[in-house]
């Protein structure tokens, strides 16, 4: 077991950190006010290999793998957690295409997604409930050489700033009745709907996708008819959960920095409050959350890169880290006293970001359900 990052990965971390510190802060107030992703950064993100980090080089990506993806998202999230939120869903789209797509589909869709022509989407959640994927109501029916899609997807990251959508709908009955499609935003009948006005992760656009007799060419079926559930759950499991773990990890990086900054600058009784034992305990607890989070997230990425089944590791990382981010942000707010609730201090934003990260990509309760099944099977 080797806990040392390679030189390449250390260099990647450093480069992304510098990029994030230079490019993101000037845009953050606007992101916070408008709830919009900074699309002017797309080309820069593409040039640095961030958009195509897990896309193989033969399809225009950087082909750096899952651990590298986590390192990149962590560094972006340290500066602004909305960035990895948006980018991790974009990566899910590239993952789905690369894992389940045909050669023609990969050649057509992966290069523009790696090169920053637009962002991608995986749209599973419907108003009928994100936890119950089997309750999907959107439908697709084959008519000649096209599928006609009808329905509505909600809470979709990048909905209004993307052009390539992976959309599972019902083409039949039951678990094997779901099929996934690659939908381009300009296909007839494909529309964006409501934009959600979220309390956190505001710079990641979230909204509805609407399909009204949407015409999708037959060749845009991905993964074969009846395999939509596998496309959706496979992508969430191997890409969405590690991605959300990285969002939480980015938040924890920022939380410890804000907590330590405030604790060492704020003086009471003639000394910085970092001398107070209660504050030291908070800092130790936040530090522990960050260190454990990093181990969990990196392990999941490393396992995926080494083709080791990572369902449990990725689920644990997602659930544990996002909850750790929320509880640590709360503790950092306590350290700030009343300053913690002032908008001029970033810690209140990090608390809001963490709260939004907990249900995004699957709630903690569902993750615990998955983990309990794994644990019972393993230790029975
Ligand atoms: C910022 C953000 C970005 C998102 N991006 C995307 C995206 O890009 N694509 C996408 O498809 N979706 C996306 N989502 C949707 C997200 O995955 C869902 O919101 C999530 O899965 C929960 O679904 P729900 O909100 O419908 O809650 P529900 O499924 O209605 O759940 C409500 C409550 O019931 C609990 N619950 C449900 N079932 C069980 C059970 N069996 N046992 C115990 N408790 C249970 C839940 O944990 C929760 O507490 C995003 C959400 C957010 C907040």
XYZ file of C-alpha atoms and ligand atoms in Angstrom:
433
model
C 0.000 0.000 0.000
C 1.514 3.321 -1.060
C 0.093 6.533 0.353
C 2.442 8.769 -1.603
C 1.010 10.514 -4.631
C 2.963 10.212 -7.857
C 4.962 13.182 -9.086
C 2.406 13.607 -11.849
C -0.457 13.789 -9.363
C 1.414 16.197 -7.075
C 2.086 18.435 -10.062
C -1.583 18.193 -11.066
C -2.680 19.210 -7.544
C -0.342 22.209 -7.588
C -1.390 23.351 -11.064
C -5.101 23.104 -10.293
C -4.656 24.834 -6.944
C -2.936 27.791 -8.649
C -5.542 27.902 -11.401
C -8.391 27.793 -8.859
C -6.887 30.514 -6.646
C -6.350 32.809 -9.626
C -9.457 32.238 -11.724
C -12.325 31.430 -9.365
C -12.373 34.117 -6.616
C -13.016 37.019 -9.045
C -16.123 35.157 -10.268
C -17.517 33.951 -6.953
C -19.697 36.930 -6.017
C -21.465 36.696 -9.374
C -21.857 32.924 -9.010
C -23.367 33.429 -5.562
C -25.728 36.188 -6.742
C -26.882 34.705 -10.033
C -26.628 30.971 -9.289
C -24.835 30.559 -12.597
C -21.798 28.493 -13.516
C -18.934 30.616 -14.907
C -19.124 29.400 -18.510
C -16.259 31.731 -19.490
C -13.959 29.340 -17.584
C -14.965 26.350 -19.697
C -12.176 26.650 -22.250
C -9.544 27.046 -19.513
C -10.942 24.016 -17.682
C -10.786 22.044 -20.935
C -7.228 23.165 -21.714
C -6.100 21.945 -18.299
C -7.608 18.520 -18.952
C -10.196 18.971 -16.201
C -13.284 18.363 -18.338
C -11.832 15.206 -19.867
C -9.895 14.018 -16.823
C -11.409 10.499 -16.950
C -11.981 10.486 -20.718
C -9.446 8.307 -22.562
C -6.922 10.188 -24.685
C -8.156 8.475 -27.854
C -11.452 10.375 -27.390
C -9.803 13.722 -26.752
C -9.542 13.456 -22.966
C -6.614 13.622 -20.573
C -7.096 9.991 -19.467
C -5.749 10.658 -15.981
C -8.155 8.422 -14.096
C -10.364 8.493 -11.018
C -7.837 9.415 -8.317
C -6.603 12.317 -10.463
C -10.238 13.376 -10.894
C -10.705 13.458 -7.118
C -7.502 15.487 -6.662
C -8.683 17.996 -9.255
C -12.180 18.317 -7.779
C -10.765 18.662 -4.251
C -8.517 21.560 -5.267
C -11.332 23.354 -7.103
C -13.712 22.708 -4.194
C -11.265 24.141 -1.689
C -11.769 27.487 -3.405
C -15.402 27.115 -4.508
C -17.386 23.885 -3.922
C -19.919 24.745 -6.647
C -17.192 24.147 -9.233
C -16.669 20.429 -8.453
C -20.446 20.023 -8.099
C -20.973 21.088 -11.707
C -17.888 19.336 -13.025
C -18.528 16.048 -11.275
C -21.890 15.699 -13.040
C -20.204 16.618 -16.321
C -17.723 13.797 -15.611
C -20.664 11.447 -14.946
C -21.864 12.130 -18.464
C -18.409 11.343 -19.893
C -18.214 8.225 -17.690
C -21.579 6.944 -18.912
C -20.611 7.538 -22.546
C -17.220 5.886 -22.157
C -18.503 2.912 -20.143
C -21.808 2.157 -21.849
C -21.534 3.922 -25.214
C -20.836 2.372 -28.606
C -17.674 3.262 -30.496
C -19.661 5.685 -32.687
C -21.232 7.347 -29.642
C -17.851 7.774 -27.940
C -16.270 9.238 -31.081
C -19.157 11.645 -31.587
C -19.818 12.880 -28.046
C -16.671 12.522 -25.946
C -14.249 14.887 -27.772
C -16.499 17.988 -27.609
C -17.232 17.301 -23.932
C -13.491 17.106 -23.193
C -12.702 20.187 -25.251
C -15.101 22.541 -23.510
C -17.707 22.997 -26.200
C -20.338 22.368 -23.530
C -21.060 20.585 -20.288
C -22.772 17.215 -19.910
C -25.582 15.935 -17.729
C -26.861 12.680 -16.252
C -30.562 13.207 -15.566
C -32.106 10.488 -13.414
C -34.162 12.271 -10.739
C -37.854 12.911 -11.308
C -40.471 14.701 -9.214
C -41.740 11.246 -8.141
C -38.622 10.854 -5.954
C -34.868 10.701 -6.474
C -34.407 7.768 -4.098
C -36.827 5.553 -5.998
C -35.259 5.263 -9.449
C -37.618 2.393 -10.258
C -40.535 4.849 -9.993
C -39.319 6.720 -13.102
C -42.351 7.974 -15.020
C -40.760 9.490 -18.129
C -41.317 7.303 -21.139
C -39.780 6.491 -24.500
C -41.533 4.697 -27.354
C -40.009 3.540 -30.596
C -41.564 5.042 -33.728
C -39.737 4.108 -36.925
C -36.102 5.102 -36.522
C -36.730 7.393 -33.547
C -37.657 7.102 -29.891
C -40.230 9.625 -28.679
C -39.493 10.756 -25.122
C -42.003 12.340 -22.754
C -41.511 13.389 -19.153
C -39.658 15.649 -16.801
C -36.402 15.418 -14.849
C -35.727 17.662 -11.846
C -32.770 18.791 -9.723
C -30.496 18.294 -12.720
C -27.024 19.806 -12.408
C -25.906 21.811 -15.472
C -29.441 21.566 -16.915
C -29.286 25.033 -18.482
C -25.581 25.104 -19.346
C -25.162 21.780 -21.114
C -25.847 20.229 -24.484
C -25.419 16.475 -23.938
C -27.835 14.733 -21.609
C -27.864 11.080 -20.534
C -31.523 10.395 -19.797
C -32.992 7.092 -18.514
C -36.715 6.656 -19.216
C -39.210 3.782 -19.250
C -39.433 1.947 -22.573
C -41.169 -1.039 -20.993
C -42.229 -2.431 -17.630
C -40.235 -3.070 -14.443
C -36.513 -3.006 -13.798
C -35.672 -4.195 -17.300
C -38.092 -1.678 -18.773
C -35.743 1.250 -18.428
C -33.503 2.466 -21.253
C -31.054 5.350 -21.376
C -30.638 7.851 -24.212
C -28.149 10.470 -25.286
C -30.261 13.556 -25.845
C -28.880 16.724 -27.413
C -30.410 19.914 -26.121
C -31.413 20.939 -29.659
C -33.363 17.767 -30.430
C -36.997 18.609 -31.259
C -39.086 18.522 -28.060
C -36.127 18.804 -25.643
C -36.410 21.803 -23.334
C -35.084 23.196 -20.100
C -37.615 24.114 -17.414
C -37.493 25.715 -13.998
C -34.130 26.803 -12.500
C -33.810 25.936 -8.794
C -32.891 28.788 -6.455
C -30.687 26.796 -4.058
C -29.318 27.966 -0.694
C -25.878 26.495 -1.384
C -23.553 25.339 -4.184
C -25.157 28.238 -5.986
C -22.597 28.476 -8.757
C -23.635 25.046 -10.017
C -26.766 25.450 -12.108
C -29.616 23.101 -11.077
C -32.899 22.796 -12.946
C -35.428 20.831 -14.905
C -35.223 19.055 -18.238
C -38.514 18.622 -20.048
C -39.295 16.214 -22.883
C -42.413 16.842 -24.955
C -42.605 14.333 -27.778
C -38.842 14.690 -27.941
C -37.395 12.968 -30.998
C -34.250 10.953 -30.296
C -32.584 8.975 -33.107
C -32.577 5.231 -32.458
C -28.775 5.191 -32.526
C -28.746 7.409 -29.427
C -29.948 4.560 -27.222
C -26.990 3.937 -24.896
C -26.157 0.597 -23.290
C -28.908 -1.290 -25.132
C -32.680 -1.399 -24.620
C -33.632 -2.452 -21.093
C -30.267 -1.523 -19.580
C -31.144 2.003 -18.458
C -31.123 1.046 -14.778
C -27.588 -0.358 -15.128
C -26.455 2.821 -16.930
C -27.997 5.038 -14.237
C -26.905 3.081 -11.160
C -23.478 2.171 -12.596
C -22.734 5.809 -13.334
C -23.987 7.030 -9.955
C -22.036 4.305 -8.126
C -18.664 4.545 -9.839
C -18.612 8.216 -10.765
C -21.360 10.184 -8.986
C -20.558 9.013 -5.469
C -16.777 9.561 -5.714
C -17.577 12.908 -7.337
C -19.840 14.006 -4.483
C -17.236 12.736 -1.999
C -14.799 15.134 -3.692
C -17.232 18.031 -3.310
C -17.436 17.296 0.434
C -13.660 16.966 0.599
C -13.205 20.349 -1.061
C -15.589 21.885 1.477
C -13.643 20.339 4.386
C -10.383 21.816 3.046
C -11.975 25.249 3.025
C -13.632 24.763 6.429
C -10.385 23.967 8.246
C -8.654 26.946 6.645
C -11.440 29.324 7.692
C -11.621 27.822 11.195
C -7.876 28.121 11.804
C -7.701 31.605 10.285
C -10.432 32.911 12.547
C -9.206 31.076 15.657
C -5.678 32.406 15.300
C -6.709 35.986 14.439
C -9.562 36.551 16.892
C -8.310 37.545 20.326
C -10.120 37.212 23.649
C -8.655 37.684 27.117
C -5.534 39.090 25.416
C -4.789 35.932 23.372
C -5.975 34.271 20.150
C -8.978 32.037 20.828
C -6.923 29.107 19.444
C -5.526 28.992 22.993
C -8.928 28.006 24.390
C -9.280 24.283 24.826
C -12.873 24.144 23.552
C -11.740 25.805 20.316
C -8.792 23.404 20.039
C -11.188 20.476 20.303
C -13.341 21.863 17.523
C -10.247 22.288 15.372
C -9.097 18.735 16.109
C -12.526 17.380 15.186
C -12.574 19.316 11.907
C -8.998 18.253 11.163
C -9.911 14.600 11.856
C -12.926 14.825 9.545
C -10.707 16.236 6.788
C -7.963 13.623 7.170
C -10.396 10.690 7.289
C -12.338 12.150 4.359
C -9.190 12.378 2.280
C -8.302 8.747 2.982
C -11.818 7.572 2.091
C -12.019 9.566 -1.118
C -8.523 8.757 -2.374
C -9.030 5.066 -1.579
C -12.201 4.979 -3.672
C -10.392 6.663 -6.585
C -7.403 4.349 -6.311
C -9.664 1.266 -6.246
C -11.511 2.426 -9.352
C -8.201 3.036 -11.147
C -7.070 -0.468 -10.196
C -10.316 -2.137 -11.262
C -11.116 -3.206 -7.704
C -14.888 -3.260 -6.995
C -15.463 0.053 -5.218
C -19.216 0.144 -4.540
C -18.831 0.067 -0.762
C -15.800 2.383 -0.714
C -17.457 4.973 -2.967
C -20.782 4.857 -1.112
C -19.058 5.171 2.269
C -16.918 8.036 0.978
C -19.931 9.941 -0.376
C -22.114 9.527 2.669
C -19.471 9.964 5.355
C -17.640 12.894 3.763
C -20.707 14.989 2.890
C -22.071 14.562 6.418
C -18.603 15.332 7.859
C -18.479 18.518 5.772
C -21.838 19.625 7.202
C -20.941 18.892 10.847
C -17.473 20.436 10.520
C -18.854 23.583 8.882
C -21.269 23.843 11.814
C -18.367 23.581 14.292
C -16.403 26.213 12.373
C -19.422 28.506 12.647
C -19.349 28.002 16.433
C -15.662 29.006 16.420
C -16.634 32.223 14.639
C -19.183 33.158 17.310
C -21.673 35.619 15.831
C -19.287 36.479 13.001
C -20.088 33.053 11.575
C -23.508 34.191 10.458
C -22.292 37.330 8.689
C -22.229 37.140 4.913
C -18.759 38.673 4.747
C -17.317 35.520 6.364
C -17.118 32.560 3.940
C -17.962 29.998 6.608
C -21.728 30.579 6.305
C -21.490 29.831 2.566
C -19.528 26.655 3.259
C -22.246 25.549 5.715
C -24.888 26.146 3.032
C -22.770 24.349 0.417
C -22.320 21.348 2.730
C -26.051 21.106 3.459
C -26.790 20.985 -0.255
C -24.062 18.375 -0.877
C -25.645 15.887 1.570
C -28.708 14.905 -0.556
C -27.129 15.686 -3.953
C -26.407 12.519 -5.876
C -28.307 10.396 -3.337
C -29.297 10.988 0.285
C -27.400 9.792 3.357
C -30.286 7.454 4.223
C -30.063 5.684 0.862
C -26.266 5.398 1.188
C -26.727 3.848 4.643
C -29.252 1.414 3.192
C -26.737 0.352 0.523
C -23.949 0.041 3.110
C -26.080 -2.009 5.504
C -26.818 -4.501 2.708
C -23.109 -4.757 1.900
C -22.122 -5.126 5.573
C -24.756 -7.801 6.301
C -23.728 -9.793 3.236
C -20.039 -9.503 4.132
C -20.240 -10.338 7.830
C -23.228 -12.677 8.015
C -27.454 20.165 -5.708
C -28.128 18.964 -6.268
C -27.710 18.456 -7.488
C -28.339 17.348 -8.035
N -27.943 16.917 -9.276
C -28.581 15.865 -9.850
C -28.238 15.449 -11.181
O -27.360 16.029 -11.828
N -28.903 14.417 -11.719
C -29.899 13.761 -11.040
O -30.457 12.823 -11.585
N -30.257 14.149 -9.792
C -29.626 15.176 -9.184
N -29.992 15.584 -7.916
C -31.107 14.935 -7.265
C -30.725 14.082 -6.071
O -29.985 12.966 -6.473
C -32.017 13.728 -5.364
O -32.593 14.936 -4.884
C -31.797 12.745 -4.240
O -31.552 11.476 -4.773
C -32.997 12.684 -3.303
O -34.189 12.611 -3.997
P -35.459 13.469 -3.530
O -34.971 14.848 -3.327
O -36.551 13.245 -4.499
O -35.818 12.886 -2.086
P -36.761 11.626 -1.813
O -36.325 10.473 -2.622
O -38.166 12.081 -1.942
O -36.447 11.331 -0.285
C -37.044 12.062 0.794
C -36.521 11.535 2.113
O -36.880 10.132 2.269
C -35.707 9.371 2.548
N -35.829 8.054 1.979
C -36.201 7.722 0.723
N -36.197 6.384 0.559
C -35.803 5.852 1.744
C -35.601 4.514 2.213
N -35.820 3.475 1.420
N -35.206 4.347 3.499
C -34.997 5.408 4.306
N -35.182 6.686 3.927
C -35.568 6.912 2.664
C -34.599 10.163 1.879
O -33.336 9.798 2.381
C -34.991 11.575 2.211
O -34.612 11.862 3.532
C -29.363 16.683 -7.330
C -29.766 17.171 -6.079
C -29.155 18.294 -5.548
C -29.589 18.810 -4.209
